[in-house]
Structures are given as structure tokens and as C-alpha cells.
PDB file of C-alpha atoms in Angstrom:
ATOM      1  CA  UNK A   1     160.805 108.602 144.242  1.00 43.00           C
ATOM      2  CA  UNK A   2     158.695 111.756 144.566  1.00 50.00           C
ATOM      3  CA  UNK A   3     159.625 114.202 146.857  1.00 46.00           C
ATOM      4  CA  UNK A   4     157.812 116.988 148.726  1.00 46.00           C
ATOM      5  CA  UNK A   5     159.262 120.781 148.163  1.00 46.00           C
ATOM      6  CA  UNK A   6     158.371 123.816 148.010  1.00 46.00           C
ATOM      7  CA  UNK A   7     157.403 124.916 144.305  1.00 44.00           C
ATOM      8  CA  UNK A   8     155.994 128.435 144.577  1.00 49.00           C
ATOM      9  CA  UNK A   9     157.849 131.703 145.122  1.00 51.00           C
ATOM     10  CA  UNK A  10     156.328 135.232 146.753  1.00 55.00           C
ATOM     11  CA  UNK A  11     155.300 137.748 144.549  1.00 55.00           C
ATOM     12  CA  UNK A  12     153.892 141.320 144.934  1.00 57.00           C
ATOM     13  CA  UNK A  13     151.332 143.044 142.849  1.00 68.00           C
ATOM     14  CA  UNK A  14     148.595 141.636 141.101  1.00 83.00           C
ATOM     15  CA  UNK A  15     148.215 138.467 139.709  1.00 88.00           C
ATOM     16  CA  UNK A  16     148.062 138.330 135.372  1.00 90.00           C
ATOM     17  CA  UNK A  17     144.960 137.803 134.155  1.00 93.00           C
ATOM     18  CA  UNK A  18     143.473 134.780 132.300  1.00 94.00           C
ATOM     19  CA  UNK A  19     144.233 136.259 128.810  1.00 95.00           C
ATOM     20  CA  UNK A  20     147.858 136.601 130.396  1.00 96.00           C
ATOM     21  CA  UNK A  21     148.301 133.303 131.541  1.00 97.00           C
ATOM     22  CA  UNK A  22     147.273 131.605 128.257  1.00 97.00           C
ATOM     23  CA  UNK A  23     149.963 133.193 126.510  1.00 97.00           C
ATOM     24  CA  UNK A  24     152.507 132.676 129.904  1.00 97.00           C
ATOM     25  CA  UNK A  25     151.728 128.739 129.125  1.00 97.00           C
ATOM     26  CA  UNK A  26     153.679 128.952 126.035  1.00 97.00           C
ATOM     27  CA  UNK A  27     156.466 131.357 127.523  1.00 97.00           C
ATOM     28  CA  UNK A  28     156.832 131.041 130.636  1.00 96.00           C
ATOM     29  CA  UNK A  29     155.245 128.401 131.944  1.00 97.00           C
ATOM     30  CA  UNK A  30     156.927 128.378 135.339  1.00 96.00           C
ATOM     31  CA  UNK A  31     155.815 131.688 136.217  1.00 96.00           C
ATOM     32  CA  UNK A  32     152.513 130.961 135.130  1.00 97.00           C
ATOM     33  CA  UNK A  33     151.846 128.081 137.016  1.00 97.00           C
ATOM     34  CA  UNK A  34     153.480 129.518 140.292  1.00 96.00           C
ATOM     35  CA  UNK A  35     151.234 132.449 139.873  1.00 96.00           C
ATOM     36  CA  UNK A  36     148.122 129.699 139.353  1.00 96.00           C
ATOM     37  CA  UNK A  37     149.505 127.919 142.606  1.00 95.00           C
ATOM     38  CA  UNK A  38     149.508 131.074 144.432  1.00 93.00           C
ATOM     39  CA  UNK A  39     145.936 132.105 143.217  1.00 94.00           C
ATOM     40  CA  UNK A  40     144.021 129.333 141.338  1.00 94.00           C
ATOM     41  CA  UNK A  41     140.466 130.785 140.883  1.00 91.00           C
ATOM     42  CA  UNK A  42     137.912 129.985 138.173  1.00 94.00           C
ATOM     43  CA  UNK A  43     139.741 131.651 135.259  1.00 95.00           C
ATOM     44  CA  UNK A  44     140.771 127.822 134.150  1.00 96.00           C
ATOM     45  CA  UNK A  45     137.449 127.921 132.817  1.00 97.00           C
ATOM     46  CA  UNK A  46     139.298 130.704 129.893  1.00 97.00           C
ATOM     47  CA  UNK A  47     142.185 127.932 128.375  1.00 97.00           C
ATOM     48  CA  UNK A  48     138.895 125.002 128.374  1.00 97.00           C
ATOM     49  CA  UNK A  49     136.674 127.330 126.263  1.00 97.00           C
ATOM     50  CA  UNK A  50     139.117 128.498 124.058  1.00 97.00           C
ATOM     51  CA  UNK A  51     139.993 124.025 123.121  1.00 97.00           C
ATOM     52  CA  UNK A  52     136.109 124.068 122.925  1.00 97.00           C
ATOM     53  CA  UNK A  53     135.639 126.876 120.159  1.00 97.00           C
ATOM     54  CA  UNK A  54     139.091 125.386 118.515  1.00 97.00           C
ATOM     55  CA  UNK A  55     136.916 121.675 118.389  1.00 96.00           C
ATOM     56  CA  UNK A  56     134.174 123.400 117.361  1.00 96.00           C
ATOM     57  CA  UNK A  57     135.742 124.764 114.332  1.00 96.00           C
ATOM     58  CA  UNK A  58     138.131 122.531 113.434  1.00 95.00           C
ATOM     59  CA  UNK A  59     134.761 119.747 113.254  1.00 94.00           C
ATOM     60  CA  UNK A  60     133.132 122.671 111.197  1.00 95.00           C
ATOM     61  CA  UNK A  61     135.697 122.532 109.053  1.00 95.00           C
ATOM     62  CA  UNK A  62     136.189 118.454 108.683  1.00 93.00           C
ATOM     63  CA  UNK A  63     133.363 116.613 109.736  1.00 92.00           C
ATOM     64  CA  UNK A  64     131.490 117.936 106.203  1.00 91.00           C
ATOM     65  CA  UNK A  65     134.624 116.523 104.674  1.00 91.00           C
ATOM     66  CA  UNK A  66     134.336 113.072 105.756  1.00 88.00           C
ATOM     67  CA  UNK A  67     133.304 110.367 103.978  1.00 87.00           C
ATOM     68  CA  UNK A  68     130.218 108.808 105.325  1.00 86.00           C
ATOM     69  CA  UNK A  69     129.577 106.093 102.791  1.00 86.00           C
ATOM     70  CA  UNK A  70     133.510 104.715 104.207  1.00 83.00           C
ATOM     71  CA  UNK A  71     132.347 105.607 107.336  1.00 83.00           C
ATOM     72  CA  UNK A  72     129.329 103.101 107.125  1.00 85.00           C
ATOM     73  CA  UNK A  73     131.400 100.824 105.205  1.00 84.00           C
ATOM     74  CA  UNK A  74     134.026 100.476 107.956  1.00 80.00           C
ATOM     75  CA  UNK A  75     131.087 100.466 110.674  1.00 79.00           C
ATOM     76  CA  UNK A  76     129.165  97.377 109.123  1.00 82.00           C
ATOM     77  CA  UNK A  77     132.391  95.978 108.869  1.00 79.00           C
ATOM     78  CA  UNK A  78     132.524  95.646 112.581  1.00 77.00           C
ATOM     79  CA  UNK A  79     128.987  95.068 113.203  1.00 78.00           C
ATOM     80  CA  UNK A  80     129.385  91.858 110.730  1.00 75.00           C
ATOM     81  CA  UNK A  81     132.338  90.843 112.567  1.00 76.00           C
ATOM     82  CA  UNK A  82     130.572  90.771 115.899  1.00 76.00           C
ATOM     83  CA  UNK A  83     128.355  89.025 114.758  1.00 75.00           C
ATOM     84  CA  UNK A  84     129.714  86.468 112.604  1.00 74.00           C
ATOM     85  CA  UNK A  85     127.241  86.844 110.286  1.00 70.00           C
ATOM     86  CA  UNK A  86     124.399  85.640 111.725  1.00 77.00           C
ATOM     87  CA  UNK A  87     122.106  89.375 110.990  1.00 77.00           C
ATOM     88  CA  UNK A  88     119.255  88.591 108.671  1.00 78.00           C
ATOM     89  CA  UNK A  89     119.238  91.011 105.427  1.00 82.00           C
ATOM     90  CA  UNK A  90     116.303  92.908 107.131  1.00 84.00           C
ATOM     91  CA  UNK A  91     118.877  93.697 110.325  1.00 83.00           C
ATOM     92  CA  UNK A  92     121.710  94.627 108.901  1.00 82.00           C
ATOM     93  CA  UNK A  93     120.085  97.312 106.501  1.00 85.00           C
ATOM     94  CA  UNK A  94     118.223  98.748 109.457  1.00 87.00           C
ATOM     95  CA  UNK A  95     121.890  98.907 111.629  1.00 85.00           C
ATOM     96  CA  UNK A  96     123.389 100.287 108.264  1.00 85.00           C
ATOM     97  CA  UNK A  97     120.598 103.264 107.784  1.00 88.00           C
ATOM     98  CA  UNK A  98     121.128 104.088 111.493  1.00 88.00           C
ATOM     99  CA  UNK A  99     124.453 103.961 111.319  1.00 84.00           C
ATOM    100  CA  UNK A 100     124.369 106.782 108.285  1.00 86.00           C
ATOM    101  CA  UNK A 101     121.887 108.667 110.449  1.00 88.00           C
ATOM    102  CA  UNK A 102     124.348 109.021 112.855  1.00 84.00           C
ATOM    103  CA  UNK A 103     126.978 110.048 110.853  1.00 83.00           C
ATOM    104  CA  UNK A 104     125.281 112.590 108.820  1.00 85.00           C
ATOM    105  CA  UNK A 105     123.636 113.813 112.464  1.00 83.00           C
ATOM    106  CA  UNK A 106     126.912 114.329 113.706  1.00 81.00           C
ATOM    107  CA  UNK A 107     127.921 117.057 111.166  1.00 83.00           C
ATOM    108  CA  UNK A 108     124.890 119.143 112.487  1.00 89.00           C
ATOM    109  CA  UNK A 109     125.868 122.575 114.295  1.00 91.00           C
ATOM    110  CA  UNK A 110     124.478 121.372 117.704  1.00 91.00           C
ATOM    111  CA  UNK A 111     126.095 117.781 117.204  1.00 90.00           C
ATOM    112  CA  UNK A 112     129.412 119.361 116.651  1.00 91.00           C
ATOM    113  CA  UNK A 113     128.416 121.862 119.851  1.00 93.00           C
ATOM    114  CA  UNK A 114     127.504 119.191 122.208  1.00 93.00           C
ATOM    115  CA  UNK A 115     130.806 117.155 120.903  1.00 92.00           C
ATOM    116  CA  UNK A 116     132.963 120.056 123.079  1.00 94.00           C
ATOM    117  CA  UNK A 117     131.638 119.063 126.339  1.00 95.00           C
ATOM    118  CA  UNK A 118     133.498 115.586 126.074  1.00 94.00           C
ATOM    119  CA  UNK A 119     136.583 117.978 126.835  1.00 95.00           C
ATOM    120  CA  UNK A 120     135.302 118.076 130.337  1.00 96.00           C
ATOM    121  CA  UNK A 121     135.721 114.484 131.137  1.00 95.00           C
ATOM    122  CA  UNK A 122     139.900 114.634 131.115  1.00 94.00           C
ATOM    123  CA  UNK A 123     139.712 117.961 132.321  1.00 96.00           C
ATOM    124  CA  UNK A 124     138.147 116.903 135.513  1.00 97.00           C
ATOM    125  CA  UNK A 125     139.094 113.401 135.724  1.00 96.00           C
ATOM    126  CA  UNK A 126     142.715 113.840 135.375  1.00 96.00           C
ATOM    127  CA  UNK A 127     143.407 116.523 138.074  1.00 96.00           C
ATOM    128  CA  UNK A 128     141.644 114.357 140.558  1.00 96.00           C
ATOM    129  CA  UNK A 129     144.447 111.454 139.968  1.00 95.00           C
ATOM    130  CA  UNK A 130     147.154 113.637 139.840  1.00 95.00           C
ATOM    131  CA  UNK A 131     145.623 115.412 143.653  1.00 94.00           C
ATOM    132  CA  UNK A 132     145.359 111.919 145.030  1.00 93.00           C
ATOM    133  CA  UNK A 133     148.888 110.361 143.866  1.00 92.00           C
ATOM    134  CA  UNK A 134     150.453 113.809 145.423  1.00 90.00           C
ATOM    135  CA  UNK A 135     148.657 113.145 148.374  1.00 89.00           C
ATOM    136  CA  UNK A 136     149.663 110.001 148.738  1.00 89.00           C
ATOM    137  CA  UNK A 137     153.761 111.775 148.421  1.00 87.00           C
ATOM    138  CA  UNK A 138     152.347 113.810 151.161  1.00 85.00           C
ATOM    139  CA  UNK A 139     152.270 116.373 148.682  1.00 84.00           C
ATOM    140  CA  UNK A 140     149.918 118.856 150.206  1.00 82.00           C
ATOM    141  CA  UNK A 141     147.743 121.126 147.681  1.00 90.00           C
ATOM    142  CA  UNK A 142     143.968 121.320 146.768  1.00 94.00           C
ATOM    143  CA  UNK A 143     141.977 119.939 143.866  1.00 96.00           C
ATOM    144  CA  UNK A 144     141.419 123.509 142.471  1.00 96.00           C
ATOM    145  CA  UNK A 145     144.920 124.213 142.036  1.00 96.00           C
ATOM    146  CA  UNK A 146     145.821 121.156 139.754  1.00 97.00           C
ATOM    147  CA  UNK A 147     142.360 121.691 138.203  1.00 97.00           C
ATOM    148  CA  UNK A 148     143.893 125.253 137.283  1.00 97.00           C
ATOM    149  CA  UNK A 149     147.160 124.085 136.428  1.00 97.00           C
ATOM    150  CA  UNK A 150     145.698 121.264 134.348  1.00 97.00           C
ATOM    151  CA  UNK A 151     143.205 122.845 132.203  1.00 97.00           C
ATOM    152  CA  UNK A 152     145.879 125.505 131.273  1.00 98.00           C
ATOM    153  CA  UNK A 153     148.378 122.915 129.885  1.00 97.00           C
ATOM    154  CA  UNK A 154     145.548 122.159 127.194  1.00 96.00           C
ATOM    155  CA  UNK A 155     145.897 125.631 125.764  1.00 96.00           C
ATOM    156  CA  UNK A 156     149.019 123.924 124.269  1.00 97.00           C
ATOM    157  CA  UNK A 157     146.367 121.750 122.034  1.00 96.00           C
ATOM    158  CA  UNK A 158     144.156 124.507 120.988  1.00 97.00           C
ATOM    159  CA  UNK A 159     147.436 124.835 118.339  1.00 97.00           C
ATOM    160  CA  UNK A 160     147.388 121.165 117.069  1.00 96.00           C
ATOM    161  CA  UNK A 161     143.711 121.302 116.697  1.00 96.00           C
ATOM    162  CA  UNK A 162     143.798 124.838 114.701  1.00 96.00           C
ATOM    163  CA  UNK A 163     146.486 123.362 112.530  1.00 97.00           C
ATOM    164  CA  UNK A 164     144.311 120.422 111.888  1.00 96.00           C
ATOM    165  CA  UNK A 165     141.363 122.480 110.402  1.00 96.00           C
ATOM    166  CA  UNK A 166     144.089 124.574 107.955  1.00 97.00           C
ATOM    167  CA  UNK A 167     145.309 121.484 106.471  1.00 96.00           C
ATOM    168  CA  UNK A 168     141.685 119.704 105.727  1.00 95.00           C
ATOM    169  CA  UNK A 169     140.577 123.282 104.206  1.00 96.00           C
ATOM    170  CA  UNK A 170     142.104 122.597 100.863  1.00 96.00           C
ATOM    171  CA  UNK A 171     141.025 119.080 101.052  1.00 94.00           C
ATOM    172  CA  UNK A 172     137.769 117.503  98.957  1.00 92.00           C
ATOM    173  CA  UNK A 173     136.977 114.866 101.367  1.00 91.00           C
ATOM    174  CA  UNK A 174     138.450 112.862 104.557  1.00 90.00           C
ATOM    175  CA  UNK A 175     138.184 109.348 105.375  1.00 88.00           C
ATOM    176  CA  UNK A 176     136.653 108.789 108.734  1.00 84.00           C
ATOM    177  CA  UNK A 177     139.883 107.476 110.196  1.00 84.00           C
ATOM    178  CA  UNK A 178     141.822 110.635 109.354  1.00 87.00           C
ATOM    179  CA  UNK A 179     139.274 112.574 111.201  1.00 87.00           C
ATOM    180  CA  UNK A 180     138.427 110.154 114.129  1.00 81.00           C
ATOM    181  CA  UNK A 181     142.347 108.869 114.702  1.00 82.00           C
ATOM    182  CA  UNK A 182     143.219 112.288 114.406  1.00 85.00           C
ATOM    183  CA  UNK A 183     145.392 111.699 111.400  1.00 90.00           C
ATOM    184  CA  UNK A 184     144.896 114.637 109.377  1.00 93.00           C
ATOM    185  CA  UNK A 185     148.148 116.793 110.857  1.00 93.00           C
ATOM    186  CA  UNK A 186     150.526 114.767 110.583  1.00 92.00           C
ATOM    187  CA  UNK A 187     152.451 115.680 113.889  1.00 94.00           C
ATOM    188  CA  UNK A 188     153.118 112.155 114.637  1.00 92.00           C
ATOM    189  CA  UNK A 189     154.703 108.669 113.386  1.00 91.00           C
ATOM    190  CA  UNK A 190     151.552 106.835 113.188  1.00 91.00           C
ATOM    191  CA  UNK A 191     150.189 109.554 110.851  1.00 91.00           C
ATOM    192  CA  UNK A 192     152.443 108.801 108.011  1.00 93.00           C
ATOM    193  CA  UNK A 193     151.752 104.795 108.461  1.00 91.00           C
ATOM    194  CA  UNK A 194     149.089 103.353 106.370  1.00 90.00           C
ATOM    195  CA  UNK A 195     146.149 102.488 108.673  1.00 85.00           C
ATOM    196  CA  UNK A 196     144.439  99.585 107.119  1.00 82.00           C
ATOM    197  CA  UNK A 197     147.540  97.439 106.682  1.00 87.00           C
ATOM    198  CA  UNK A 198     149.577  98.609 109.843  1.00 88.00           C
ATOM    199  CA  UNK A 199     148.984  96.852 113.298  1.00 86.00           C
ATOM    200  CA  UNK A 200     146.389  99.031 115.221  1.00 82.00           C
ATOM    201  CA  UNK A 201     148.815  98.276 118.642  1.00 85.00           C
ATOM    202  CA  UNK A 202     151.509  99.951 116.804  1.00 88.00           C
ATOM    203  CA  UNK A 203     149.983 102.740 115.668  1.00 86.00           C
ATOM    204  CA  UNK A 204     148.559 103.151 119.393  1.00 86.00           C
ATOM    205  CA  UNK A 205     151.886 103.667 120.662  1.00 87.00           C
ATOM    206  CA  UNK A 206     153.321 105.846 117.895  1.00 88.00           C
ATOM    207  CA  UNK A 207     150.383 108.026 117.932  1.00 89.00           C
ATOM    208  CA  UNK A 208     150.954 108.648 121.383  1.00 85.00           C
ATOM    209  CA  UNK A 209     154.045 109.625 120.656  1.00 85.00           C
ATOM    210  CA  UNK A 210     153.368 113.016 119.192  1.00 92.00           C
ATOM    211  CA  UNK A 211     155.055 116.464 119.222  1.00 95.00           C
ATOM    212  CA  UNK A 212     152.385 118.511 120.871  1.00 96.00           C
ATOM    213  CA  UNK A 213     151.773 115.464 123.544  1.00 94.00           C
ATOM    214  CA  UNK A 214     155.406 115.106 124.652  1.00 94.00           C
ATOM    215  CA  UNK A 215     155.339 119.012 124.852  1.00 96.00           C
ATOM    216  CA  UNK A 216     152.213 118.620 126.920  1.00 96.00           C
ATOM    217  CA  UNK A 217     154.221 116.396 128.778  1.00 96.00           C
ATOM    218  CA  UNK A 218     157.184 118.676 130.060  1.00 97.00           C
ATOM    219  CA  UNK A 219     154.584 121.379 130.405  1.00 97.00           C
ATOM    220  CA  UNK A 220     152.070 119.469 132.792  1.00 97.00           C
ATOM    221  CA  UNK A 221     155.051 118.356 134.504  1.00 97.00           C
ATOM    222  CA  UNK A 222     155.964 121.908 135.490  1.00 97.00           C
ATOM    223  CA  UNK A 223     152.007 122.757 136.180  1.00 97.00           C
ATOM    224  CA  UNK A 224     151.784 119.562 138.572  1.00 96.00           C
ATOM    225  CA  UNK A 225     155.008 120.738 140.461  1.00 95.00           C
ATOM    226  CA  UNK A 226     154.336 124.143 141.015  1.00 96.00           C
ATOM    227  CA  UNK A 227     150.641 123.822 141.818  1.00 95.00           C
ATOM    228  CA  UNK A 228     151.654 120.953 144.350  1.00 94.00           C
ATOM    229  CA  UNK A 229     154.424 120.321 146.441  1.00 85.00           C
ATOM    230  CA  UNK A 230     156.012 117.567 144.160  1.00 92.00           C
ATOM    231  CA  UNK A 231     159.593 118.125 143.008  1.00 92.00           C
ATOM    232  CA  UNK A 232     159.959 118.459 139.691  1.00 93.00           C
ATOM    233  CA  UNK A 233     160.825 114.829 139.134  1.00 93.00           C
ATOM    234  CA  UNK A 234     158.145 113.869 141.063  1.00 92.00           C
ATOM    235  CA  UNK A 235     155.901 115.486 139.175  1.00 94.00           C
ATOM    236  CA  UNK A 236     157.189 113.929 136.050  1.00 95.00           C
ATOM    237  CA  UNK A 237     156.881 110.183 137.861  1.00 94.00           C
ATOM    238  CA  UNK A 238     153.271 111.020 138.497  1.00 94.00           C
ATOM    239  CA  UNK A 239     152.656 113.028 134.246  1.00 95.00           C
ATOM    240  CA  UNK A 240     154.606 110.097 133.138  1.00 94.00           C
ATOM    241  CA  UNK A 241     152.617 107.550 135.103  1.00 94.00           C
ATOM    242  CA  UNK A 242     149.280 108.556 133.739  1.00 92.00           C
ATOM    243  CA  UNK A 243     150.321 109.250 130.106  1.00 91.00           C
ATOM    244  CA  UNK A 244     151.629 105.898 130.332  1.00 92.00           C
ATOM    245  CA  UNK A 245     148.346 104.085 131.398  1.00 92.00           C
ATOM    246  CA  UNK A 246     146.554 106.687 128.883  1.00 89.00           C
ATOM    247  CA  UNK A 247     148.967 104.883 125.988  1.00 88.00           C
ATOM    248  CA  UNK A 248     147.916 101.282 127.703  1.00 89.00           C
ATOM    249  CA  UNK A 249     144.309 102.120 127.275  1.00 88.00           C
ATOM    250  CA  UNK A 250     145.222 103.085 123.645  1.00 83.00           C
ATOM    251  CA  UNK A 251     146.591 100.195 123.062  1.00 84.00           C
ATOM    252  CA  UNK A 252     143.699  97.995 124.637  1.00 87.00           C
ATOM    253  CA  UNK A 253     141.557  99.547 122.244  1.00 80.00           C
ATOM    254  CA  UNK A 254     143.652  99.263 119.377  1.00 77.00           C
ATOM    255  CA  UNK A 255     143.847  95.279 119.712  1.00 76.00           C
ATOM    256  CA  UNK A 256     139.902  95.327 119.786  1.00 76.00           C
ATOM    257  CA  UNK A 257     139.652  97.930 117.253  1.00 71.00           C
ATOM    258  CA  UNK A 258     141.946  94.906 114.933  1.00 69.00           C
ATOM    259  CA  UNK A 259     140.087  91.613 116.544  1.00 67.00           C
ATOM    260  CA  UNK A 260     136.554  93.213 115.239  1.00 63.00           C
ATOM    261  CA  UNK A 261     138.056  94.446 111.959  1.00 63.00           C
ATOM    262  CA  UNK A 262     139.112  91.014 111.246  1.00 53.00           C
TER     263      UNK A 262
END
């Protein structure tokens, strides 16, 4: 069960700066997160822009890669699917041209801009579960705090995402899976699988199952404890919990993804 203790220690001096605690995420993350506890302020907004600029290049660098006529291919394949095949010739062309559309649209400089604000929604979302399940451990700590804590653990994927964009330089082209299953470092099981004939469930679950996510994992786990008053296992009950629905939700999606496939 989680438990309620103390997980911040007094300092003197100043606090490090922004700049300092990105780099303190990847050596000492306990100290940084203490010092985050002990003075949360709006320097979280630092770790969120550098993931942003890291998207943002990384889709500069792939999204002109991808294959759009597969792209289409796979998305009419669905469309079909759905609808059993009951679109008239006329229809289906029309879906098919706005499907390209979209595609090609989304390799534009202010598609790929607009694409880095999605990062907000877990950045926001998350920290609000993780405030109410430690206040329901009587866990006492504010909203800004985890916020801080939380957006700093995703400096740890600016490096996956980086990594990404160096290995589809030398590449000609990139199916749209590679790019939009994020398949193209292959820092996980489901990366080496082959996509079309492997079960979409399993390659949910061993996609989740990646290097920089676990070491997200033990990472937020020390953020969550030292911004709030969770023990350290607690805090890894409460990670755990919500990586574990996250996986769920993959997995949901990943039976769909397989039933409209066909």
C-alpha cells in the first residue's frame, strides 16, 4: 500500500536553474526533483519545449520520408472495411483524394508545428491523476509540483525522439507504420516484429515495453515521490498503475486497429 513520508530534504542557497535541472534528470534525478518539490515554478515549461522542438525535427526529418501512396493504401483499407463495401466508386475516390490531402498536408511546416501541441494533453492530464490518487493516500502536495516533476521526466524522451530522426536520415523512404507506431528506432521488441503479420495486441504490449519507457518509469517514480509525500513504493504503485492502464488503452486500440484491417 502507499504510504505517506516525507520526500524532500532542506537545502541552502539557490535553487539550479531550468538548464540545470534538465541535465540533473539524467544524473541525479533525486536531487532534482527534491529541489522541484521544494520550488516548483514555471520553468517545467523548459523540458516541454525542448520534446516540442525534438518532434518538430524529428517530423522534419521523417514525415517527407513516408510513403503516402501506402499510407492511403492502408487508410482505404480501413475505410472499406467499415464499410463492408457498400461506398459507390464516386465515394470512395473522393475519401481516397482526401485522405492524400491529408497526408501530404501533414508534412507542411505549420502541420508539423501545430503536431507539438498534442504534447500538452499527457503533460497536463497525467499530473492531475497522479495529484488525485496521492490525495486519496493522504499524500499532501499541489498540482504544480507533480506538473513540474512530470514534465521534467519527458526530457528523458527528447533522446529517443532525436535518435529516431538520425536513423531515418540515411533512409529513402518510411512506411507510415514505422513513422506513426513509432517503429523506426528500434528500442523495443515490437520494433523488430513484422507488423502486418504479427497480432496488433501483441505488439501493443511489447511496444510498451521499451527501454526509454521503463527508464521513464523508475524516473517518474522518483519525481512522483519527491514532489509528493508518497514513499517511494507508493509512488511506483501509483507510475505503475497508470502505465498499466496506458498499455490497456494500447491494447484496446490495437484489437480495433486488427478488427478494421480485416
Amino acid at each position: 500500500m502507499a504510504q505517506a513520508t516525507d520526500g524532500s530534504t532542506p537545502t541552502t542557497g539557490p535553487e539550479p536553474g531550468a538548464l540545470a535541472r534538465v541535465v540533473g534528470v539524467f544524473v541525479s534525478p533525486a536531487k532534482t526533483f527534491e529541489s522541484i518539490a521544494r520550488k516548483p515554478g514555471w520553468d517545467w515549461l523548459v523540458p516541454v519545449v525542448l520534446l516540442m522542438v525534438g518532434s518538430f525535427i524529428a517530423q522534419t526529418v521523417m514525415l517527407p520520408k513516408m510513403d503516402v501512396d501506402d499510407a492511403v493504401k492502408t487508410q482505404m483499407k480501413i475505410v472499406d472495411n467499415m464499410s463492408k463495401g457498400s461506398l459507390g466508386e464516386e465515394k470512395r475516390a473522393e475519401i481516397e483524394k482526401t485522405a492524400r490531402s491529408k497526408f501530404e498536408a501533414g508534412k507542411t511546416p505549420v502541420r508539423r508545428a501545430l503536431n507539438t501541441l498534442f504534447i500538452f494533453i499527457p503533460i497536463l492530464l497525467v499530473p492531475a491523476i497522479y495529484h488525485g490518487l496521492a490525495a486519496a493516500f493522504n499524500a499532501k502536495t499541489t498540482y504544480l509540483k507533480v506538473l513540474s516533476g512530470y514534465a521534467y521526466t519527458w526530457t528523458i524522451y527528447v533522446v529517443p525522439i532525436l535518435l529516431s530522426a538520425v536513423v531515418a536520415i540515411p533512409r529513402v523512404s518510411l512506411d507510415a507504420t514505422e513513422i506513426n507506431f513509432q517503429r523506426v528506432l528500434k528500442s523495443n521488441v515490437a520494433a523488430f516484429l513484422d507488423f502486418e503479420t504479427t497480432s496488433k495486441v501483441l505488439l501493443a504490449v511489447l511496444s510498451s515495453v521499451d527501454v526509454f519507457d521503463i527508464w521513464a518509469f523508475f524516473v517518474g517514480s522518483i519525481a512522483l515521490s519527491k514532489t509528493t509525500k508518497l514513499s517511494s513504493s507508493g509512488a511506483k504503485y501509483v507510475v505503475g498503475g497508470v502505465w498499466l492502464s496506458y498499455i490497456l488503452l494500447k491494447v484496446c486500440l490495437g484489437g480495433l486497429y486488427s478488427m478494421f484491417m480485416g
